[in-house]
Short mmCIF file of C-alpha atoms in Angstrom, two decimals:
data_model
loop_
_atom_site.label_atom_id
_atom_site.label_comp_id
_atom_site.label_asym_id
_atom_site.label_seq_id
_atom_site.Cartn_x
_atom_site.Cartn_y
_atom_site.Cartn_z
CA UNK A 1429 0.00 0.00 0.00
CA UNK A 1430 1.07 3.89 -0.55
CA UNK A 1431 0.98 6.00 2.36
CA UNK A 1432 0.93 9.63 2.03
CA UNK A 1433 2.50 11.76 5.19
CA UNK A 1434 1.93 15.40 5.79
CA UNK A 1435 4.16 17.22 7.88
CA UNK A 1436 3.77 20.58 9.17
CA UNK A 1437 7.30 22.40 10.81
CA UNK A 1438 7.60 25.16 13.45
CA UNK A 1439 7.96 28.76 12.11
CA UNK A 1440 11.74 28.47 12.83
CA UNK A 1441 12.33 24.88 10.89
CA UNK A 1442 14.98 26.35 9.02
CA UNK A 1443 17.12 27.03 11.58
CA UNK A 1444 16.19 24.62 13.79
CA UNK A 1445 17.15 21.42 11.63
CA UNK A 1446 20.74 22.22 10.87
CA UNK A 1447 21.99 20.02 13.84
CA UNK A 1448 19.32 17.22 13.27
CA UNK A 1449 19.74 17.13 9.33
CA UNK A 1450 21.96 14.68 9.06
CA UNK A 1451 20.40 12.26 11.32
CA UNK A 1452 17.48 13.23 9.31
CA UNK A 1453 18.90 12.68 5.89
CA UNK A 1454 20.25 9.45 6.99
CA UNK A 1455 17.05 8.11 8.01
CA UNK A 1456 15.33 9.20 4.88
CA UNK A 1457 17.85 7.46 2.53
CA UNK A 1458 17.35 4.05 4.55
CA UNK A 1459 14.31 3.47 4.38
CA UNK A 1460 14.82 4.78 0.31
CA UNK A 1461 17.53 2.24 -0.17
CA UNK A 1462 14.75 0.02 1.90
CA UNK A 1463 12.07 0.44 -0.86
CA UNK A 1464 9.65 1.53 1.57
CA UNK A 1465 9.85 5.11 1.33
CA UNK A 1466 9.05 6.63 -2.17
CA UNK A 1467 9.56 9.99 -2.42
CA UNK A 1468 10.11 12.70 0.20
CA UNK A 1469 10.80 16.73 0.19
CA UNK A 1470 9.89 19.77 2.12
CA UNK A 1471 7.30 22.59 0.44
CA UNK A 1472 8.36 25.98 -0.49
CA UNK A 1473 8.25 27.65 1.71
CA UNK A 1474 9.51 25.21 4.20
CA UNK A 1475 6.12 25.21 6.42
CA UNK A 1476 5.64 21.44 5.98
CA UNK A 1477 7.22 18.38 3.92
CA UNK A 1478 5.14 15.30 1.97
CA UNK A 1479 6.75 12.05 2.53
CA UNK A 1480 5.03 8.82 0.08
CA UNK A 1481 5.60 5.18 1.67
CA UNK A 1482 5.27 1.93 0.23
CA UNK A 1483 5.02 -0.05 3.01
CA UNK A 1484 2.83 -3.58 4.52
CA UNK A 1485 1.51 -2.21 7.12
CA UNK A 1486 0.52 1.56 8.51
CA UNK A 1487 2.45 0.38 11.65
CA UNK A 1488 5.79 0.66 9.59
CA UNK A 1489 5.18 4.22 8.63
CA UNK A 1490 4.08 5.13 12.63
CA UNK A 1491 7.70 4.02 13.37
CA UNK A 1492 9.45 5.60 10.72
CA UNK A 1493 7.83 8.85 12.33
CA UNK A 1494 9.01 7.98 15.76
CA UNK A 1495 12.32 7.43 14.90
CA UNK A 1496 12.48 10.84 12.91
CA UNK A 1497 14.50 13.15 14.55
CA UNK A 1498 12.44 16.06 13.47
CA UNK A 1499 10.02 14.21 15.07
CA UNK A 1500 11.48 13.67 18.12
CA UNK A 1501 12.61 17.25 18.72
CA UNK A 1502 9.41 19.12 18.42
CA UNK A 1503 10.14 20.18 14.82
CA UNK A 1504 6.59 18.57 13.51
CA UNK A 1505 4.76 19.86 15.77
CA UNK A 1506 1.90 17.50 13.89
CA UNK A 1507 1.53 15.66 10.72
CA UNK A 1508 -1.12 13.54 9.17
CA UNK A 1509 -1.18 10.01 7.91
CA UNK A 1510 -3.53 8.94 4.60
CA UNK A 1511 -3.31 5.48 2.94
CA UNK A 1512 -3.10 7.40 -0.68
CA UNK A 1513 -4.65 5.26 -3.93
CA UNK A 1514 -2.40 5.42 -6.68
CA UNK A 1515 -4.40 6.08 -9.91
CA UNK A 1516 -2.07 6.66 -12.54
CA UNK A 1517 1.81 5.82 -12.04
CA UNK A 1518 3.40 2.98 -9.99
CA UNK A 1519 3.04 -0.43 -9.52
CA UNK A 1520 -0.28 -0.96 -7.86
CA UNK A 1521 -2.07 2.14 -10.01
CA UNK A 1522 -5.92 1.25 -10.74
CA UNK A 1523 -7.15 0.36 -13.87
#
């Protein structure tokens, strides 16, 4: 299944993240390597970020988000979570 995640960042993100990034980045290109996390990038402006999962389970995608240092730190101060039903595109795309 795809998983769509919304984040939202506090008004400061920018200068917040510079000693988490890393950690961050590191995380990102895991579960990327992984094949269970699709695509991923902030919005511009940097208010919030969309992260796309293709995953088993919605439990995998809750831990990815714990383990997210942005997370962890109070940078998303709240995202959401949305199964997401590929139309057009991708493997498992409707007919």
């Amino acid at each position: 299944m795809y998983v769509a995640v919304l984040y939202e960042t506090v008004e400061d993100f920018l200068q917040r993240r510079a000693p988490l990034r890393a950690e961050h980045l590191a995380l990102v290109e895991r579960w990327h390597r992984e094949g269970r996390l699709v695509w991923a990038g902030a919005f511009e402006p940097a208010d919030g970020a969309l992260l796309i999962f293709r995953v088993n389970a919605l439990s995998e995608v809750e831990d990815f988000i714990r383990s997210d240092p942005y997370v962890r730190h109070g940078l998303i101060p709240a995202y959401r979570v949305r199964k997401w039903n590929v139309v057009v595109g991708g493997e498992n795309a409707a007919s």
